[in-house]
mmCIF file of C-alpha atoms in Angstrom:
data_model
loop_
_atom_site.group_PDB
_atom_site.id
_atom_site.type_symbol
_atom_site.label_atom_id
_atom_site.label_comp_id
_atom_site.label_asym_id
_atom_site.label_seq_id
_atom_site.Cartn_x
_atom_site.Cartn_y
_atom_site.Cartn_z
ATOM 1 C CA MET A 1 -0.003 0.007 -0.003
ATOM 2 C CA SER A 2 1.353 3.400 -0.899
ATOM 3 C CA ASP A 3 1.998 6.132 1.608
ATOM 4 C CA SER A 4 -0.899 8.231 0.441
ATOM 5 C CA LEU A 5 -3.331 5.297 0.887
ATOM 6 C CA LYS A 6 -1.919 4.577 4.320
ATOM 7 C CA ALA A 7 -2.589 8.255 5.231
ATOM 8 C CA LEU A 8 -6.186 7.894 4.075
ATOM 9 C CA ASN A 9 -6.560 4.808 6.232
ATOM 10 C CA ASN A 10 -5.262 6.525 9.400
ATOM 11 C CA ILE A 11 -7.958 8.662 11.171
ATOM 12 C CA ARG A 12 -5.399 10.947 12.934
ATOM 13 C CA THR A 13 -3.614 11.792 9.686
ATOM 14 C CA LEU A 14 -7.045 12.435 7.988
ATOM 15 C CA HIS A 15 -8.075 14.838 10.834
ATOM 16 C CA ALA A 16 -4.797 16.713 10.565
ATOM 17 C CA GLN A 17 -4.998 17.069 6.759
ATOM 18 C CA ALA A 18 -8.724 17.797 6.660
ATOM 19 C CA ARG A 19 -8.419 20.569 9.281
ATOM 20 C CA ASP A 20 -7.238 23.087 6.604
ATOM 21 C CA LEU A 21 -9.729 22.128 3.885
ATOM 22 C CA PRO A 22 -13.152 23.767 3.430
ATOM 23 C CA LEU A 23 -16.227 21.644 4.036
ATOM 24 C CA ALA A 24 -17.292 21.862 0.386
ATOM 25 C CA GLU A 25 -14.032 20.347 -0.717
ATOM 26 C CA LEU A 26 -14.354 17.531 1.814
ATOM 27 C CA GLU A 27 -17.854 16.752 0.672
ATOM 28 C CA GLU A 28 -16.591 16.648 -2.957
ATOM 29 C CA MET A 29 -13.900 14.157 -1.913
ATOM 30 C CA LEU A 30 -16.488 12.084 -0.029
ATOM 31 C CA GLU A 31 -18.698 12.009 -3.157
ATOM 32 C CA LYS A 32 -15.737 10.732 -5.265
ATOM 33 C CA PHE A 33 -14.876 8.116 -2.709
ATOM 34 C CA SER A 34 -18.507 7.018 -2.638
ATOM 35 C CA MET A 35 -18.495 6.709 -6.416
ATOM 36 C CA VAL A 36 -15.320 4.550 -6.318
ATOM 37 C CA VAL A 37 -16.841 2.317 -3.586
ATOM 38 C CA ALA A 38 -20.090 1.904 -5.596
ATOM 39 C CA GLU A 39 -18.214 1.071 -8.748
ATOM 40 C CA ARG A 40 -16.125 -1.550 -6.785
ATOM 41 C CA GLU A 41 -19.288 -3.049 -5.316
ATOM 42 C CA LYS A 42 -20.954 -3.342 -8.633
ATOM 43 C CA ALA A 43 -17.878 -4.954 -10.158
ATOM 44 C CA GLU A 44 -17.764 -7.518 -7.320
ATOM 45 C CA LYS A 45 -21.510 -8.246 -7.714
ATOM 46 C CA LEU A 46 -21.109 -8.769 -11.468
ATOM 47 C CA ALA A 47 -18.151 -11.135 -10.810
ATOM 48 C CA LYS A 48 -20.207 -13.005 -8.234
ATOM 49 C CA TYR A 49 -23.167 -13.435 -10.605
ATOM 50 C CA ARG A 50 -20.841 -14.441 -13.468
ATOM 51 C CA GLU A 51 -19.378 -17.212 -11.257
ATOM 52 C CA LEU A 52 -22.919 -18.342 -10.255
ATOM 53 C CA LEU A 53 -23.936 -18.531 -13.917
ATOM 54 C CA LEU A 54 -20.721 -20.415 -14.893
ATOM 55 C CA GLY A 55 -21.300 -22.730 -11.890
ATOM 56 C CA ASP A 56 -24.784 -23.568 -13.220
ATOM 57 C CA GLY A 57 -23.351 -24.142 -16.725
ATOM 58 C CA ILE A 58 -24.764 -21.016 -18.281
ATOM 59 C CA ASP A 59 -22.559 -18.866 -20.482
ATOM 60 C CA PRO A 60 -23.154 -15.105 -19.787
ATOM 61 C CA THR A 61 -22.856 -14.252 -23.417
ATOM 62 C CA GLU A 62 -25.514 -16.854 -24.218
ATOM 63 C CA LEU A 63 -27.779 -15.233 -21.626
ATOM 64 C CA LEU A 64 -27.279 -11.800 -23.200
ATOM 65 C CA GLY A 65 -27.958 -13.201 -26.672
ATOM 66 C CA ALA A 66 -31.263 -14.621 -25.419
ATOM 67 C CA LEU A 67 -32.254 -11.271 -23.948
ATOM 68 C CA GLN A 68 -31.402 -9.314 -27.114
ATOM 69 C CA ALA A 69 -33.357 -11.762 -29.249
ATOM 70 C CA ALA A 70 -36.402 -11.273 -27.090
ATOM 71 C CA ALA A 71 -36.097 -7.514 -27.443
ATOM 72 C CA LYS A 72 -35.932 -7.717 -31.217
ATOM 73 C CA GLN A 73 -39.256 -9.461 -31.456
ATOM 74 C CA ARG A 74 -41.118 -6.212 -30.926
ATOM 75 C CA VAL A 75 -43.353 -5.595 -33.928
ATOM 76 C CA LYS A 76 -44.358 -2.077 -34.983
ATOM 77 C CA ARG A 77 -48.081 -1.918 -35.326
ATOM 78 C CA ALA A 78 -49.689 -0.786 -38.596
ATOM 79 C CA LEU A 79 -50.941 2.762 -39.009
ATOM 80 C CA ARG A 80 -54.610 3.213 -38.612
ATOM 81 C CA PRO A 81 -56.536 4.665 -41.524
ATOM 82 C CA ALA A 82 -58.133 8.099 -41.030
ATOM 83 C CA LYS A 83 -61.751 7.995 -39.907
ATOM 84 C CA TYR A 84 -62.650 11.645 -39.770
ATOM 85 C CA LYS A 85 -62.097 14.623 -42.051
ATOM 86 C CA TYR A 86 -62.250 18.221 -40.976
ATOM 87 C CA ALA A 87 -61.105 21.709 -42.010
ATOM 88 C CA ASP A 88 -58.776 23.485 -39.598
ATOM 89 C CA GLU A 89 -58.746 27.150 -38.768
ATOM 90 C CA ASP A 90 -56.787 27.974 -41.970
ATOM 91 C CA GLY A 91 -59.330 26.096 -44.096
ATOM 92 C CA GLN A 92 -56.957 23.171 -44.887
ATOM 93 C CA GLU A 93 -58.583 19.785 -44.946
ATOM 94 C CA LYS A 94 -57.032 17.336 -42.443
ATOM 95 C CA ASN A 95 -57.715 13.789 -41.398
ATOM 96 C CA TRP A 96 -57.925 12.229 -37.909
ATOM 97 C CA THR A 97 -57.797 8.588 -36.994
ATOM 98 C CA GLY A 98 -59.827 8.989 -33.884
ATOM 99 C CA GLN A 99 -56.834 8.186 -31.676
ATOM 100 C CA GLY A 100 -55.074 10.690 -29.471
ATOM 101 C CA ARG A 101 -56.234 14.163 -28.719
ATOM 102 C CA THR A 102 -59.387 15.388 -30.342
ATOM 103 C CA PRO A 103 -58.527 18.246 -32.697
ATOM 104 C CA ALA A 104 -59.695 21.634 -31.426
ATOM 105 C CA VAL A 105 -61.939 22.188 -34.374
ATOM 106 C CA ILE A 106 -63.808 18.967 -33.861
ATOM 107 C CA LYS A 107 -63.996 19.610 -30.129
ATOM 108 C CA ALA A 108 -65.520 23.000 -30.750
ATOM 109 C CA ALA A 109 -68.038 21.609 -33.209
ATOM 110 C CA ILE A 110 -69.129 18.859 -30.794
ATOM 111 C CA ALA A 111 -69.534 21.499 -28.139
ATOM 112 C CA SER A 112 -71.843 23.465 -30.456
ATOM 113 C CA SER A 113 -74.197 20.453 -30.896
ATOM 114 C CA LYS A 114 -72.590 18.723 -33.914
ATOM 115 C CA SER A 115 -71.951 15.019 -33.812
ATOM 116 C CA LEU A 116 -68.704 13.168 -34.397
ATOM 117 C CA ASN A 117 -70.511 11.236 -37.111
ATOM 118 C CA ASP A 118 -70.720 14.478 -39.113
ATOM 119 C CA PHE A 119 -66.971 14.291 -39.670
ATOM 120 C CA LEU A 120 -66.831 10.672 -40.901
ATOM 121 C CA ILE A 121 -65.056 10.045 -44.182
#
């Protein structure tokens, strides 16, 4: 172990060196140490799980391949055809599938006693 690490492991040396440092700098150091510890713990957990998998006869790359194959099976659904036709505020004709938010023009027309069936294509 190097001298600097020995100093970090000794509480008296830490107190003496930390006495001259502002609290913000000490908190920043603590945050960095916490990150190093978290990374080390994660690496140890990964190694432990890898050993467990290998002990059960499962290759980790095989497991990852199975997970990626399952993710690729996602199928994009087909677009729905437009059900309603309406003219927007600018007079342009637009279509709406009936999914999602109701266009403001159709909402206003329904509020003024029109039916949604009036906009059917």
